[in-house]
């Protein structure tokens, strides 16, 4: 099937296809994106498509797969991305001995800084 015939056939049913996706996803924008993504897949597969009568059922399968993939991506992202909790990431405060050791290490590095920066750190200390 050529691309023009495929596009024409699917555009005739665009609103029905979009309504199908909207029933399955919460966002209008996501529904539009999934329909566009599926249309691109259909265009790539156009040379292999032969039976125009089976085109619409095949395209619904492509749409449903895109919806399923979208839910999978969302589920994965929600498991991976956790809200930042600063209390879990704050290192414990150093004790007096550790603080003294750190200060000595930084003092040894002061000569490697620009003089203005080294002077500022010295004045703050």
Coordinates of N, CA and C in Angstrom, one line a residue:
X1 N 0.9 -1.2 0.0 CA 0.0 0.0 0.0 C 0.9 1.2 0.0
X2 N 0.6 2.2 -0.8 CA 1.4 3.4 -0.8 C 1.0 4.4 0.4
X3 N 2.0 5.3 0.7 CA 1.8 6.1 1.9 C 0.5 7.0 1.7
X4 N 0.3 7.5 0.6 CA -0.9 8.4 0.4 C -2.2 7.7 0.7
X5 N -2.3 6.5 0.2 CA -3.6 5.7 0.5 C -3.7 5.4 2.0
X6 N -2.6 5.1 2.6 CA -2.6 4.8 4.0 C -3.0 6.0 4.8
X7 N -2.4 7.1 4.5 CA -2.7 8.4 5.2 C -4.1 8.7 5.1
X8 N -4.6 8.7 3.9 CA -6.0 9.0 3.6 C -7.0 8.1 4.4
X9 N -6.7 6.9 4.4 CA -7.6 5.9 5.1 C -7.6 6.2 6.6
X10 N -6.4 6.4 7.1 CA -6.3 6.6 8.6 C -6.9 8.0 9.0
X11 N -6.7 9.0 8.1 CA -7.2 10.3 8.5 C -8.7 10.4 8.5
X12 N -9.3 9.5 7.7 CA -10.8 9.4 7.7 C -11.3 9.0 9.1
X13 N -10.5 8.1 9.7 CA -10.9 7.6 11.0 C -10.2 8.3 12.2
X14 N -9.5 9.4 11.9 CA -8.7 10.0 12.9 C -9.4 10.3 14.2
X15 N -10.6 10.9 14.2 CA -11.3 11.3 15.4 C -11.7 10.0 16.2
X16 N -12.1 9.0 15.5 CA -12.5 7.8 16.2 C -11.2 7.1 16.8
X17 N -10.1 7.2 16.1 CA -8.8 6.6 16.7 C -8.4 7.4 17.9
X18 N -8.5 8.7 17.8 CA -8.1 9.6 18.9 C -9.0 9.4 20.1
X19 N -10.3 9.2 19.9 CA -11.2 9.0 21.0 C -10.9 7.7 21.7
X20 N -10.5 6.7 20.9 CA -10.1 5.4 21.4 C -8.9 5.5 22.4
X21 N -7.9 6.3 22.0 CA -6.7 6.5 22.8 C -7.1 7.4 24.0
X22 N -7.9 8.4 23.8 CA -8.3 9.3 25.0 C -9.0 8.5 26.1
X23 N -9.7 7.5 25.7 CA -10.4 6.6 26.7 C -9.4 5.8 27.6
X24 N -8.2 5.6 27.0 CA -7.3 4.8 27.7 C -6.1 5.6 28.4
X25 N -6.0 6.8 28.1 CA -4.9 7.6 28.8 C -5.6 8.9 29.3
X26 N -5.0 9.5 30.4 CA -5.6 10.6 31.1 C -5.3 11.9 30.4
X27 N -4.3 12.0 29.7 CA -3.9 13.3 29.1 C -4.2 13.5 27.6
X28 N -4.8 14.6 27.3 CA -5.2 14.8 25.9 C -3.9 14.9 25.0
X29 N -2.9 15.6 25.6 CA -1.6 15.7 24.9 C -0.9 14.4 24.6
X30 N -1.0 13.5 25.7 CA -0.4 12.2 25.5 C -1.2 11.4 24.5
X31 N -2.5 11.5 24.4 CA -3.3 10.8 23.4 C -2.9 11.3 22.0
X32 N -2.7 12.6 21.8 CA -2.3 13.1 20.5 C -0.9 12.5 20.2
X33 N 0.0 12.5 21.1 CA 1.4 12.0 20.9 C 1.4 10.6 20.5
X34 N 0.6 9.8 21.2 CA 0.5 8.3 20.9 C -0.1 8.1 19.6
X35 N -1.1 8.9 19.2 CA -1.6 8.7 17.8 C -0.6 9.1 16.8
X36 N 0.1 10.2 17.0 CA 1.1 10.6 16.0 C 2.2 9.5 15.9
X37 N 2.7 9.0 17.1 CA 3.7 8.0 17.1 C 3.3 6.8 16.3
X38 N 2.0 6.4 16.5 CA 1.5 5.2 15.8 C 1.3 5.4 14.3
X39 N 1.0 6.7 13.9 CA 0.9 7.0 12.5 C 2.2 6.9 11.9
X40 N 3.3 7.3 12.5 CA 4.6 7.2 12.0 C 5.0 5.7 11.8
X41 N 4.7 4.9 12.8 CA 4.9 3.5 12.6 C 4.2 2.9 11.4
X42 N 3.0 3.3 11.3 CA 2.2 2.8 10.1 C 2.8 3.2 8.8
X43 N 3.3 4.5 8.8 CA 3.9 4.9 7.5 C 5.2 4.1 7.2
X44 N 5.9 3.8 8.2 CA 7.1 3.0 8.0 C 6.8 1.6 7.5
X45 N 5.6 1.1 8.0 CA 5.2 -0.3 7.6 C 4.4 -0.3 6.3
X46 N 4.0 0.8 5.7 CA 3.1 0.9 4.6 C 3.5 0.0 3.4
X47 N 4.8 0.0 3.0 CA 5.1 -0.9 1.9 C 4.8 -2.4 2.1
X48 N 4.8 -2.8 3.4 CA 4.5 -4.2 3.6 C 3.0 -4.5 3.8
X49 N 2.2 -3.5 3.9 CA 0.7 -3.7 4.1 C 0.1 -3.9 2.7
X50 N -0.8 -4.9 2.7 CA -1.4 -5.4 1.4 C -2.9 -5.2 1.5
X51 N -3.5 -5.7 2.5 CA -5.0 -5.8 2.6 C -5.6 -4.5 3.3
X52 N -6.2 -3.6 2.5 CA -6.7 -2.4 3.1 C -7.9 -2.7 4.1
X53 N -8.6 -3.8 3.9 CA -9.7 -4.1 4.8 C -9.2 -4.4 6.2
X54 N -8.0 -4.9 6.3 CA -7.4 -5.3 7.6 C -6.6 -4.2 8.2
X55 N -6.5 -3.0 7.5 CA -5.7 -1.9 7.9 C -6.1 -1.4 9.3
X56 N -7.4 -1.1 9.4 CA -7.9 -0.5 10.6 C -7.7 -1.4 11.8
X57 N -8.1 -2.7 11.8 CA -7.8 -3.6 12.9 C -6.3 -3.6 13.3
X58 N -5.5 -3.7 12.2 CA -4.0 -3.7 12.5 C -3.6 -2.4 13.2
X59 N -4.1 -1.3 12.7 CA -3.7 0.0 13.3 C -4.2 0.1 14.8
X60 N -5.4 -0.4 15.1 CA -5.8 -0.5 16.5 C -4.8 -1.3 17.3
X61 N -4.3 -2.3 16.8 CA -3.2 -3.1 17.5 C -2.0 -2.2 17.7
X62 N -1.6 -1.5 16.7 CA -0.4 -0.6 16.8 C -0.7 0.4 17.9
X63 N -1.9 1.0 17.9 CA -2.3 2.0 18.9 C -2.3 1.4 20.3
X64 N -2.9 0.2 20.5 CA -2.9 -0.4 21.8 C -1.5 -0.7 22.3
X65 N -0.6 -1.1 21.4 CA 0.8 -1.4 21.8 C 1.4 -0.1 22.3
X66 N 1.2 1.0 21.6 CA 1.8 2.3 22.0 C 1.2 2.7 23.3
X67 N 0.0 2.5 23.6 CA -0.6 2.8 24.9 C 0.0 2.0 26.0
X68 N 0.1 0.7 25.7 CA 0.8 -0.2 26.7 C 2.2 0.2 27.0
X69 N 3.0 0.5 25.9 CA 4.3 1.0 26.1 C 4.4 2.2 26.9
X70 N 3.5 3.1 26.7 CA 3.4 4.4 27.5 C 3.2 4.1 29.0
X71 N 2.3 3.2 29.3 CA 2.1 2.9 30.7 C 3.3 2.2 31.3
X72 N 4.0 1.4 30.5 CA 5.2 0.7 31.0 C 6.3 1.8 31.3
X73 N 6.5 2.7 30.4 CA 7.5 3.8 30.6 C 7.1 4.6 31.9
X74 N 5.8 4.9 32.0 CA 5.4 5.6 33.2 C 5.6 4.9 34.5
X75 N 5.4 3.6 34.5 CA 5.5 2.7 35.7 C 7.0 2.6 36.0
X76 N 7.8 2.5 35.0 CA 9.3 2.4 35.2 C 9.8 3.7 35.8
X77 N 9.4 4.8 35.2 CA 9.8 6.1 35.7 C 9.4 6.4 37.1
X78 N 8.2 6.0 37.5 CA 7.7 6.2 38.9 C 8.5 5.4 39.9
X79 N 9.0 4.2 39.5 CA 9.8 3.4 40.4 C 11.2 3.9 40.5
X80 N 11.7 4.5 39.4 CA 13.1 4.9 39.4 C 13.3 6.3 40.0
X81 N 12.4 7.2 39.7 CA 12.5 8.6 40.2 C 11.8 8.7 41.5
X82 N 12.5 9.0 42.6 CA 12.0 9.2 43.9 C 12.2 10.6 44.3
X83 N 11.3 11.2 45.0 CA 11.5 12.6 45.5 C 12.7 12.7 46.3
X84 N 13.4 13.9 46.1 CA 14.6 14.1 46.9 C 14.2 14.4 48.3
X85 N 14.9 13.7 49.2 CA 14.7 13.9 50.7 C 16.1 14.3 51.2
X86 N 16.2 15.6 51.5 CA 17.6 16.1 52.0 C 18.0 15.4 53.3
X87 N 17.1 15.0 54.1 CA 17.5 14.4 55.4 C 18.1 13.1 55.2
X88 N 17.9 12.4 54.1 CA 18.5 11.2 53.8 C 19.9 11.3 53.2
X89 N 20.2 12.5 52.7 CA 21.4 12.8 52.0 C 22.4 13.6 52.7
X90 N 22.0 14.2 53.9 CA 22.9 15.0 54.6 C 23.9 14.1 55.3
X91 N 25.2 14.4 55.1 CA 26.2 13.6 55.9 C 26.2 14.0 57.3
X92 N 26.6 13.1 58.2 CA 26.6 13.5 59.6 C 27.7 14.5 59.9
X93 N 27.4 15.4 60.8 CA 28.4 16.4 61.1 C 29.7 15.8 61.6
X94 N 30.8 16.4 61.2 CA 32.1 15.8 61.7 C 32.3 16.1 63.1
X95 N 33.0 15.2 63.8 CA 33.3 15.5 65.2 C 34.5 16.4 65.2
X96 N 35.0 16.9 66.4 CA 36.0 17.9 66.5 C 37.3 17.4 65.9
X97 N 37.7 16.1 66.0 CA 38.9 15.6 65.5 C 38.8 15.6 63.9
X98 N 37.7 15.1 63.4 CA 37.6 15.1 61.9 C 37.6 16.6 61.4
X99 N 37.0 17.5 62.1 CA 36.9 18.9 61.6 C 38.3 19.4 61.6
X100 N 39.1 19.2 62.6 CA 40.5 19.6 62.7 C 41.3 19.1 61.5
X101 N 41.1 17.8 61.2 CA 41.8 17.1 60.1 C 41.4 17.7 58.8
X102 N 40.2 18.0 58.6 CA 39.7 18.6 57.3 C 40.3 20.0 57.2
X103 N 40.3 20.8 58.3 CA 40.9 22.1 58.2 C 42.3 22.1 57.8
X104 N 43.1 21.1 58.3 CA 44.5 21.0 58.0 C 44.7 20.7 56.5
X105 N 43.8 19.8 56.0 CA 43.9 19.4 54.5 C 43.6 20.7 53.7
X106 N 42.6 21.4 54.0 CA 42.2 22.6 53.2 C 43.3 23.7 53.3
X107 N 43.9 23.8 54.5 CA 45.0 24.8 54.7 C 46.1 24.5 53.7
X108 N 46.4 23.2 53.6 CA 47.5 22.8 52.7 C 47.2 23.1 51.2
X109 N 45.9 23.2 50.9 CA 45.5 23.5 49.5 C 45.4 25.0 49.2
X110 N 45.4 25.8 50.3 CA 45.2 27.3 50.1 C 46.2 27.9 49.1
X111 N 47.5 27.5 49.2 CA 48.5 28.1 48.2 C 48.2 27.8 46.7
X112 N 47.4 26.8 46.5 CA 47.1 26.4 45.1 C 45.9 27.3 44.5
X113 N 45.3 28.1 45.4 CA 44.2 28.9 45.0 C 44.7 30.3 44.5
X114 N 43.8 31.0 43.8 CA 44.1 32.4 43.5 C 44.3 33.1 44.8
X115 N 45.2 34.1 44.9 CA 45.4 34.8 46.2 C 44.2 35.4 46.8
X116 N 43.3 35.9 46.0 CA 42.1 36.6 46.5 C 41.2 35.5 47.2
X117 N 41.1 34.3 46.6 CA 40.3 33.3 47.1 C 40.9 32.7 48.4
X118 N 42.2 32.5 48.4 CA 42.8 32.0 49.6 C 42.7 33.0 50.8
X119 N 42.8 34.3 50.5 CA 42.6 35.4 51.5 C 41.2 35.4 52.0
X120 N 40.2 35.2 51.2 CA 38.8 35.2 51.6 C 38.6 34.0 52.6
X121 N 39.1 32.8 52.2 CA 38.9 31.7 53.0 C 39.6 31.8 54.4
X122 N 40.8 32.4 54.4 CA 41.5 32.7 55.6 C 40.7 33.6 56.5
X123 N 40.1 34.6 55.9 CA 39.4 35.6 56.7 C 38.1 35.0 57.3
X124 N 37.5 34.1 56.5 CA 36.3 33.4 57.0 C 36.6 32.5 58.1
X125 N 37.8 31.9 58.1 CA 38.2 30.9 59.1 C 38.6 31.6 60.4

